[in-house]
Coordinates of C-alpha atoms in Angstrom, one line a residue:
Q699 CA 13.7 15.0 2.3
A700 CA 10.8 13.1 0.9
Q701 CA 10.1 10.1 3.1
L702 CA 7.4 7.5 3.6
V703 CA 6.8 5.5 6.8
E704 CA 4.5 2.5 7.1
S705 CA 3.0 1.4 10.4
G706 CA 0.2 -0.9 11.7
G707 CA 1.5 -4.3 10.9
G708 CA 1.6 -7.1 13.4
L709 CA 0.6 -10.6 14.3
V710 CA -3.1 -11.4 13.7
S711 CA -5.4 -14.4 13.5
P712 CA -7.1 -15.5 10.2
G713 CA -10.4 -13.6 9.7
E714 CA -9.3 -10.5 11.6
S715 CA -8.9 -7.0 10.1
L716 CA -5.9 -4.7 10.0
R717 CA -5.3 -1.2 8.9
M718 CA -1.9 0.0 7.9
S719 CA -0.8 3.6 7.5
C720 CA 1.6 5.2 5.0
T721 CA 2.6 8.7 6.2
A722 CA 4.6 11.1 4.1
S723 CA 7.0 13.8 5.2
G724 CA 8.9 16.4 3.1
F725 CA 6.2 16.4 0.4
T726 CA 2.4 16.5 0.1
L727 CA 1.0 13.0 -0.5
E728 CA -2.3 14.4 -1.7
Y729 CA -0.9 15.1 -5.1
H730 CA 0.5 11.6 -5.8
A731 CA -0.7 8.2 -6.6
V732 CA 0.3 5.8 -3.9
T733 CA 1.0 2.1 -4.5
W734 CA 1.1 -0.7 -1.9
F735 CA 3.5 -3.6 -2.5
R736 CA 4.0 -6.8 -0.6
Q737 CA 6.7 -9.4 -0.4
A738 CA 5.9 -12.8 1.2
P739 CA 8.7 -15.0 2.5
G740 CA 10.5 -16.7 -0.3
T741 CA 8.7 -14.7 -3.1
E742 CA 9.4 -11.6 -5.2
R743 CA 7.9 -8.3 -4.3
G744 CA 4.8 -7.4 -6.2
A745 CA 2.3 -4.6 -6.4
V746 CA -1.0 -5.0 -4.6
S747 CA -3.0 -1.9 -5.2
C748 CA -2.8 1.8 -6.1
L749 CA -4.8 4.8 -5.1
S750 CA -4.8 7.7 -7.5
K751 CA -5.0 11.4 -6.8
T752 CA -8.7 11.2 -7.6
D753 CA -9.2 8.2 -5.2
D754 CA -9.6 5.6 -7.9
T755 CA -8.3 2.2 -6.9
T756 CA -6.3 -0.1 -9.2
Y757 CA -5.9 -3.7 -8.1
Y758 CA -2.9 -5.7 -9.4
T759 CA -3.9 -9.1 -8.1
D760 CA -7.4 -10.7 -8.0
S761 CA -6.7 -12.3 -4.6
V762 CA -7.1 -9.0 -2.8
K763 CA -10.2 -7.7 -4.5
G764 CA -13.1 -7.3 -2.0
R765 CA -10.8 -7.5 1.0
F766 CA -8.3 -4.7 0.5
T767 CA -9.4 -1.0 0.6
M768 CA -7.2 2.1 0.2
S769 CA -8.1 5.5 1.5
R770 CA -6.6 8.9 2.2
D771 CA -6.6 11.4 5.0
N772 CA -5.0 14.5 3.5
A773 CA -5.0 16.4 6.8
K774 CA -2.6 13.7 8.2
N775 CA -0.7 13.4 4.9
T776 CA -1.5 9.7 5.1
V777 CA -2.8 6.8 2.9
Y778 CA -4.3 3.7 4.5
L779 CA -4.6 0.1 3.5
Q780 CA -7.4 -1.7 5.2
I781 CA -7.3 -5.5 5.0
D782 CA -10.4 -7.5 5.9
S783 CA -10.8 -11.3 6.3
L784 CA -7.0 -11.8 6.6
K785 CA -5.7 -15.1 5.4
P786 CA -2.4 -16.8 6.1
E787 CA -1.3 -16.2 2.5
D788 CA -1.5 -12.4 3.2
T789 CA 1.6 -12.8 5.4
A790 CA 4.2 -10.5 4.0
T791 CA 6.1 -7.3 4.5
Y792 CA 4.0 -4.4 3.1
Y793 CA 5.5 -1.4 1.5
C794 CA 4.1 1.9 0.2
A795 CA 5.7 3.9 -2.6
T796 CA 5.2 6.9 -4.8
D797 CA 6.5 8.6 -7.9
L798 CA 5.9 12.0 -9.4
L799 CA 2.6 11.0 -11.1
D800 CA -0.9 11.4 -9.8
Y801 CA -2.4 8.4 -11.6
C802 CA -1.9 4.6 -11.2
D803 CA 0.3 2.4 -13.3
E804 CA -1.5 -0.2 -15.5
D805 CA 0.5 -3.2 -14.2
G806 CA 2.3 -2.0 -11.1
S807 CA 5.8 -2.1 -12.7
R808 CA 6.4 1.6 -13.0
Y809 CA 9.5 3.0 -11.3
M810 CA 8.9 4.5 -7.8
D811 CA 11.0 7.3 -6.4
V812 CA 10.1 7.1 -2.7
W813 CA 9.7 3.9 -0.7
G814 CA 8.9 3.2 2.9
K815 CA 10.9 0.5 4.8
G816 CA 7.9 -1.8 5.2
T817 CA 5.7 -3.1 7.9
L818 CA 5.4 -6.9 8.6
V819 CA 2.0 -8.6 8.7
T820 CA 1.9 -12.1 10.0
V821 CA -1.4 -14.1 9.8
S822 CA -1.2 -17.2 11.9
P823 CA -3.9 -19.4 13.6

């Protein structure tokens, strides 16, 4: 069955960096666009960024531009989200998701078929 598993979250201090992984099984992630979402405590889940099949990145919130970087390792069937200069407001559960398409949605609202269960990032002094 098609599955996604996130890893790499944890408790970090402001200003530190973190890299999270999204690893697929049951299908080849190389042929899909991958979107990262996050849900902070007490807020609705929202799209953060998307990496297309051709490795073009779409950012869905200005607050992450310049700090969030997505990349692929096709040999590992994995997509990464690198977060630099972490801020307390980055605290959230981070999810990766895909659908059948190989390009990114314009606004991050497109239906996703496969979701991971999330990895928690806590940024605290």
